[in-house]
Amino acid sequence: MSPARPSVQLIGHALDPSHHRVRDFLTRAAQPYSFAEYGSVESDRILAAHGIADARLPVLIDDQEVLHDVTVEKLAAAWGFADPPAKDHYDLAIVGAGPAGLAAAVYAASDGLETLLVEADVPGGQASHTSLIENFFGFVDGIGGAELARRAGRQAEKFGAELALLRRVVGHKVNADGPLTLTLEGGHDVNAKVVIVAPGMEWRRLDVPGAAELLHRGVYYGAGRSEAIRCGGTEVFVVGAGNSAGQAVMHLADAGARVTMVVRGSSLGKSMSAYLVERIERHPLVDVHFETQVTALGGEHGRLAWVETADSAGRSGRHRAASLFLCIGGIPKTGWAEGAGIRTTHSGYIVTGPDLLENGRRPTSWRMERDPLALETSIPGLFAVGDVRSGSVKRVAGAVGEGAMAAALAWRRLDEISAERI
């Protein structure tokens, strides 16, 4: 990953979903940029300064380089984010560049393993949506999730790890002789002696009338960091009661938005850190509605205009709103696991280590003459870490710890593979 560029300007339409995707990409890649609405005085000034008469939107200006009709894919190619893997064989392949996968890459590469990290999006996972992580060890003043991920990605590369970003795993094969084969987008097959899966979570969707139609037109999943600066002085809603919701509320309120927080439960303390609860209770621009749910959304002129809610007492109401941010948790990205023979819970989380034992005995499908290692799945040499693992602690520090531990356990499996071939 290259260092952040010093001067990036983007011109487009704030309510165009494809333009929002570019802004969201830049924000979650920790790339500073300025945005100007096309047709505004500021956008006219910028276009004139660069001699652009026929703007094909969105337009991105990187210092003196101008990219028309820019998409995430075009931008990633121009900046070298999406280069294919350089080799066909690696000691270790890591799928997913959230905190767990990034930590595994840093520690594996620093210990000398040939390491490939594959990510379908930008590094950071759901942490990249977080405006400020304040309880992460060692950062007294906190750090943005995207900034932390970018630093970790560059640190992994410094130690020799290879990052293949914006590139999905579209197929896999478990080989009898130990290595696993991953097929990446673009037709690249990669063999790895050990694999660590850390694909993370995807946002749980709000299933109410109007939600799908207004997505990226005032309705956003996650904290909406790219939108917060535009919310000052407006009425916004945040749905959720976890730390990600709490950080979103504070980020928006500190930007001058009047925030209504919609919480299904009766309190915040059950799922949110105490320091966030205290700040939310004190903030004059935040109003919390407990035992309340969003029941419908409506728009005007192509964007969100109102939010309808109902509480446990049966009271309902319709409220004007410029934006709605949904931080309602996620579901694990493990739809592929069952087909690969990986055991999961009924909720889709991957079962690892001692939890694979059945009444203290190894499962009948287990082919090793030892118990599964901690973090190892039902396939020897394939480890699972982070939010997708059953029993994991849903904290950034917990994910980093699991990633580091999995990198150490990879060496044990590599020693076994070497011994099996003697």
XYZ file of C-alpha atoms in Angstrom:
422
model
C 0.000 0.000 0.000
C 1.363 3.371 -0.986
C 1.464 6.313 1.425
C -1.590 8.560 1.385
C -1.538 11.005 -1.506
C -1.143 14.653 -0.531
C -3.825 16.195 -2.755
C -6.967 14.379 -3.893
C -10.136 16.164 -5.013
C -13.377 14.491 -6.054
C -16.239 16.103 -7.959
C -19.572 14.374 -8.369
C -23.061 14.011 -6.933
C -23.414 13.254 -3.225
C -26.619 11.256 -3.743
C -25.449 9.140 -6.663
C -24.787 5.621 -5.263
C -21.847 4.982 -7.607
C -20.266 8.315 -6.626
C -20.842 7.517 -2.941
C -19.018 4.221 -3.425
C -15.890 6.095 -4.551
C -16.108 8.482 -1.579
C -16.617 5.577 0.800
C -13.618 3.791 -0.722
C -11.389 6.824 -0.220
C -12.567 7.275 3.367
C -12.088 3.630 4.345
C -8.705 3.526 2.604
C -7.647 6.422 4.887
C -6.998 8.612 1.858
C -7.717 12.293 2.674
C -9.733 14.065 -0.022
C -12.054 16.990 -0.594
C -15.439 16.624 -2.254
C -17.337 19.213 -4.261
C -20.868 18.828 -5.566
C -20.932 19.142 -9.348
C -22.451 22.458 -10.360
C -21.396 24.256 -7.199
C -19.143 27.310 -7.228
C -16.338 25.214 -5.724
C -16.576 22.484 -8.361
C -16.620 25.082 -11.168
C -13.479 26.652 -9.705
C -11.642 23.324 -9.468
C -12.591 22.220 -12.977
C -11.572 25.579 -14.450
C -8.234 25.508 -12.620
C -7.412 22.176 -14.286
C -8.763 23.125 -17.688
C -11.564 20.550 -17.594
C -14.365 21.577 -19.919
C -16.120 18.241 -20.406
C -16.341 16.548 -17.006
C -17.381 12.894 -17.054
C -18.491 12.297 -13.496
C -17.244 11.518 -11.032
C -13.939 13.273 -11.656
C -10.972 12.593 -9.386
C -7.960 14.893 -9.423
C -4.784 13.433 -7.925
C -2.386 16.389 -7.877
C -2.229 17.044 -11.643
C -3.574 13.685 -12.840
C -7.249 13.724 -13.822
C -9.400 10.584 -13.854
C -12.831 10.865 -15.495
C -15.793 8.561 -14.863
C -13.793 7.095 -11.997
C -14.873 3.897 -10.250
C -13.363 2.033 -7.327
C -11.955 -0.540 -9.743
C -10.375 2.089 -12.025
C -8.916 3.938 -9.069
C -7.531 0.773 -7.487
C -5.842 -0.170 -10.767
C -4.388 3.319 -11.189
C -2.992 3.302 -7.654
C -1.726 -0.292 -7.748
C -4.155 -1.560 -5.095
C -5.427 -4.543 -7.074
C -2.306 -6.133 -8.542
C -2.552 -9.958 -8.870
C -0.407 -12.249 -6.711
C 3.210 -12.407 -7.847
C 3.589 -16.150 -7.189
C 1.642 -19.387 -7.301
C 2.915 -20.867 -4.021
C 3.060 -19.408 -0.513
C 3.744 -20.756 2.936
C 0.651 -18.964 4.220
C -2.418 -17.444 2.599
C -4.694 -15.206 4.668
C -8.217 -14.461 3.471
C -9.563 -11.207 4.866
C -7.731 -8.008 5.812
C -9.611 -6.939 8.904
C -7.648 -6.495 12.134
C -7.285 -10.274 12.595
C -6.012 -10.929 9.075
C -3.718 -7.917 9.111
C -2.197 -8.979 12.439
C -1.640 -12.498 11.110
C 0.127 -11.045 8.065
C 2.370 -8.787 10.146
C 3.481 -11.536 12.514
C 3.788 -14.279 9.898
C 5.804 -12.135 7.491
C 8.017 -10.755 10.265
C 8.812 -14.360 11.238
C 9.895 -15.187 7.695
C 6.873 -16.922 6.170
C 6.061 -16.260 2.511
C 2.703 -14.630 3.124
C -0.165 -13.605 0.842
C -3.070 -11.549 2.194
C -6.210 -11.533 0.020
C -9.045 -9.052 0.574
C -12.203 -8.469 -1.474
C -12.438 -4.851 -0.295
C -10.059 -2.361 1.317
C -8.188 -3.339 4.504
C -9.920 -2.876 7.826
C -13.150 -4.846 7.630
C -15.919 -3.341 9.739
C -13.270 -1.479 11.741
C -12.636 0.689 8.665
C -16.109 2.183 9.174
C -15.243 3.280 12.717
C -14.401 6.947 13.135
C -12.382 6.483 16.327
C -11.236 3.436 18.298
C -10.484 4.820 21.734
C -9.930 1.657 23.787
C -7.290 0.012 21.596
C -4.149 -0.740 23.562
C -1.446 1.927 23.299
C -3.398 4.682 21.518
C -4.181 7.121 24.321
C -6.061 9.536 22.067
C -7.608 6.801 19.940
C -7.140 6.035 16.258
C -9.523 5.816 13.314
C -10.268 2.292 12.137
C -9.232 3.081 8.556
C -5.998 4.708 9.700
C -5.139 1.704 11.871
C -5.781 -0.675 8.981
C -3.688 1.335 6.544
C -0.765 1.403 8.963
C -1.069 -2.336 9.562
C -1.171 -3.041 5.826
C 1.976 -1.036 5.217
C 3.629 -2.715 8.184
C 2.826 -6.165 6.764
C 4.304 -5.142 3.401
C 7.396 -3.807 5.151
C 8.062 -7.320 6.473
C 7.513 -8.871 3.039
C 3.843 -9.843 3.015
C 2.064 -9.463 -0.312
C -1.371 -7.806 -0.356
C -3.906 -8.611 -3.073
C -6.743 -6.148 -2.476
C -10.155 -5.847 -4.144
C -9.778 -9.466 -5.198
C -12.220 -12.118 -4.043
C -11.613 -15.799 -3.433
C -14.044 -17.474 -5.835
C -13.051 -21.121 -5.338
C -11.012 -23.445 -3.164
C -9.785 -27.014 -3.002
C -8.444 -29.035 -0.099
C -5.540 -31.119 -1.357
C -4.725 -34.517 0.108
C -1.021 -33.717 0.459
C -1.492 -30.752 2.760
C -1.515 -27.483 0.766
C -4.797 -25.795 -0.035
C -5.591 -24.164 -3.370
C -7.425 -20.856 -3.592
C -8.825 -19.510 -6.846
C -8.907 -15.711 -6.944
C -10.858 -13.357 -9.173
C -9.095 -13.069 -12.491
C -8.375 -16.802 -12.673
C -5.333 -16.875 -10.394
C -4.762 -20.162 -8.533
C -2.679 -19.897 -5.374
C -1.362 -22.862 -3.388
C -0.676 -22.384 0.308
C 0.617 -24.846 2.877
C -1.475 -23.154 5.574
C -4.524 -20.920 5.279
C -5.966 -18.485 7.828
C -9.527 -17.334 7.128
C -10.623 -14.000 8.561
C -13.365 -12.760 6.203
C -15.217 -10.903 8.954
C -18.853 -9.873 8.949
C -21.304 -8.234 6.587
C -23.847 -5.723 7.814
C -27.193 -7.114 8.855
C -29.825 -5.543 6.601
C -32.779 -3.512 7.772
C -35.867 -5.139 6.280
C -38.423 -2.329 6.258
C -40.205 -0.523 3.419
C -37.984 2.045 1.728
C -34.627 0.812 3.045
C -33.369 -0.787 -0.165
C -34.606 2.019 -2.423
C -32.910 4.736 -0.355
C -29.574 2.986 0.177
C -26.733 5.500 -0.404
C -29.390 8.188 -0.854
C -29.475 9.090 2.813
C -29.450 5.527 4.192
C -26.041 4.051 5.035
C -24.737 0.919 6.698
C -22.010 1.597 9.226
C -20.927 4.887 10.690
C -20.946 6.710 7.353
C -17.645 8.481 7.917
C -17.710 9.945 4.415
C -21.129 11.498 5.160
C -20.675 12.889 8.674
C -19.070 16.157 7.606
C -22.147 16.934 5.479
C -24.589 16.307 8.358
C -23.907 19.385 10.477
C -27.146 21.167 11.361
C -29.372 18.346 10.080
C -31.559 15.739 11.749
C -30.029 12.257 11.556
C -30.890 8.851 12.984
C -28.560 6.077 14.156
C -29.885 2.555 14.726
C -27.933 0.224 17.010
C -26.551 -0.093 20.522
C -23.005 -1.401 20.134
C -19.715 0.469 20.178
C -19.868 1.104 16.428
C -23.239 2.813 16.879
C -21.946 4.792 19.841
C -18.919 6.033 17.915
C -21.157 6.982 14.993
C -23.463 8.964 17.291
C -20.592 10.898 18.827
C -18.904 11.534 15.467
C -22.123 12.918 13.997
C -23.080 14.967 17.059
C -19.593 16.458 17.298
C -19.996 17.494 13.648
C -23.107 19.438 14.633
C -25.843 16.990 13.650
C -28.907 16.518 15.839
C -28.873 12.788 16.462
C -31.723 10.477 17.383
C -30.463 7.077 18.508
C -32.905 4.190 18.054
C -32.261 1.256 20.401
C -34.215 -1.994 20.461
C -33.287 -2.778 24.088
C -33.892 -0.976 27.363
C -30.357 0.322 27.971
C -26.995 0.964 26.323
C -24.798 -0.504 29.038
C -25.392 -4.127 28.016
C -23.613 -3.792 24.671
C -21.641 -0.528 24.728
C -18.491 0.549 26.548
C -19.156 2.712 29.613
C -17.155 5.686 28.347
C -19.365 5.936 25.257
C -22.561 5.576 27.274
C -21.510 8.443 29.511
C -20.681 10.721 26.575
C -23.940 9.984 24.800
C -25.940 10.727 27.951
C -24.171 14.084 28.357
C -24.268 15.294 24.753
C -26.902 17.996 24.200
C -27.471 17.052 20.542
C -28.217 13.360 21.206
C -31.626 11.906 22.051
C -31.882 8.150 22.766
C -35.144 6.252 22.162
C -35.153 2.898 23.968
C -37.331 -0.118 23.139
C -37.926 1.422 19.727
C -37.583 0.163 16.168
C -37.582 1.711 12.710
C -40.647 0.486 10.817
C -40.496 2.384 7.505
C -38.523 4.931 5.525
C -39.646 7.443 2.955
C -38.009 9.782 0.495
C -38.530 12.990 -1.421
C -36.724 14.114 -4.573
C -34.670 10.919 -4.647
C -33.327 11.014 -1.093
C -34.336 10.098 2.466
C -36.875 12.491 3.960
C -38.442 10.719 6.946
C -38.065 7.823 9.374
C -41.016 6.057 10.953
C -40.552 4.434 14.369
C -42.627 2.429 16.831
C -41.948 1.740 20.515
C -42.840 -1.126 22.837
C -45.920 0.739 24.104
C -47.386 0.827 20.612
C -46.679 4.497 19.993
C -45.520 5.321 16.480
C -44.306 8.474 14.833
C -42.891 9.877 11.629
C -39.785 12.076 11.914
C -37.972 14.272 9.415
C -34.459 12.983 8.758
C -31.677 13.832 6.341
C -29.667 10.649 6.989
C -30.009 7.262 8.650
C -26.990 5.231 9.762
C -27.500 1.535 10.466
C -25.081 -0.083 12.920
C -27.156 -3.162 13.682
C -24.471 -5.797 13.792
C -23.596 -8.335 11.188
C -23.634 -11.932 10.080
C -20.452 -13.939 9.488
C -19.194 -14.300 5.925
C -19.166 -18.080 6.037
C -21.613 -19.127 3.359
C -18.745 -20.954 1.660
C -17.719 -22.956 4.736
C -20.211 -25.821 4.649
C -19.303 -26.681 1.064
C -15.649 -26.801 2.071
C -16.332 -29.263 4.882
C -15.751 -26.692 7.626
C -17.947 -27.109 10.687
C -20.019 -24.109 11.726
C -22.599 -23.340 14.386
C -26.263 -22.967 13.526
C -25.608 -19.200 13.324
C -22.838 -19.677 10.779
C -19.798 -19.088 12.997
C -16.786 -21.349 12.423
C -16.056 -23.943 15.124
C -12.379 -24.269 16.058
C -9.967 -26.023 18.389
C -11.321 -27.861 21.452
C -14.898 -26.994 20.484
C -14.565 -29.513 17.641
C -14.251 -32.383 20.107
C -17.331 -34.535 20.611
C -17.613 -35.729 24.212
C -13.882 -35.223 24.494
C -13.157 -37.219 21.341
C -11.941 -36.106 17.951
C -14.652 -35.955 15.290
C -14.802 -38.951 12.974
C -13.833 -36.777 10.006
C -10.617 -35.591 11.700
C -7.639 -37.282 10.010
C -4.781 -36.215 12.276
C -3.292 -38.228 15.159
C -3.661 -35.227 17.448
C -6.420 -32.952 18.662
C -7.231 -29.832 16.629
C -4.987 -26.917 17.515
C -6.474 -23.793 19.030
C -8.093 -21.732 16.219
C -7.815 -24.688 13.803
C -10.980 -25.615 11.913
C -12.211 -29.097 11.039
C -9.671 -29.050 8.193
C -6.070 -29.447 9.442
C -3.956 -26.446 8.547
C -6.923 -24.155 7.986
C -7.358 -21.696 10.857
C -10.177 -19.228 11.540
C -9.743 -15.962 13.435
C -11.661 -12.809 14.231
C -15.389 -12.203 14.136
C -16.229 -15.314 12.071
C -14.906 -17.669 14.738
C -17.379 -19.081 17.246
C -16.537 -17.748 20.693
C -14.373 -14.859 19.538
C -14.341 -11.591 21.470
C -15.816 -8.918 19.211
C -13.112 -6.347 19.882
C -10.283 -5.085 17.689
C -7.658 -6.079 20.259
C -9.144 -9.582 20.477
C -8.990 -9.947 16.704
C -5.376 -8.776 16.618
C -4.482 -11.288 19.330
C -6.125 -14.144 17.446
C -4.332 -13.186 14.239
C -0.969 -13.167 15.993
C -1.724 -16.512 17.649
C -2.767 -18.107 14.350
C 0.486 -16.968 12.730
C 2.399 -18.788 15.485
C 0.255 -21.914 15.116
C 0.914 -21.900 11.372
C 4.510 -22.849 12.160
C 3.329 -25.982 13.990
C 1.330 -27.104 10.980
C 4.247 -26.331 8.652
C 6.529 -28.487 10.828
C 3.995 -31.323 10.559
C 3.848 -31.019 6.784
C 7.663 -31.137 6.605
C 7.755 -34.228 8.823
C 5.037 -35.968 6.767
C 7.158 -35.600 3.635
C 10.329 -37.113 5.107
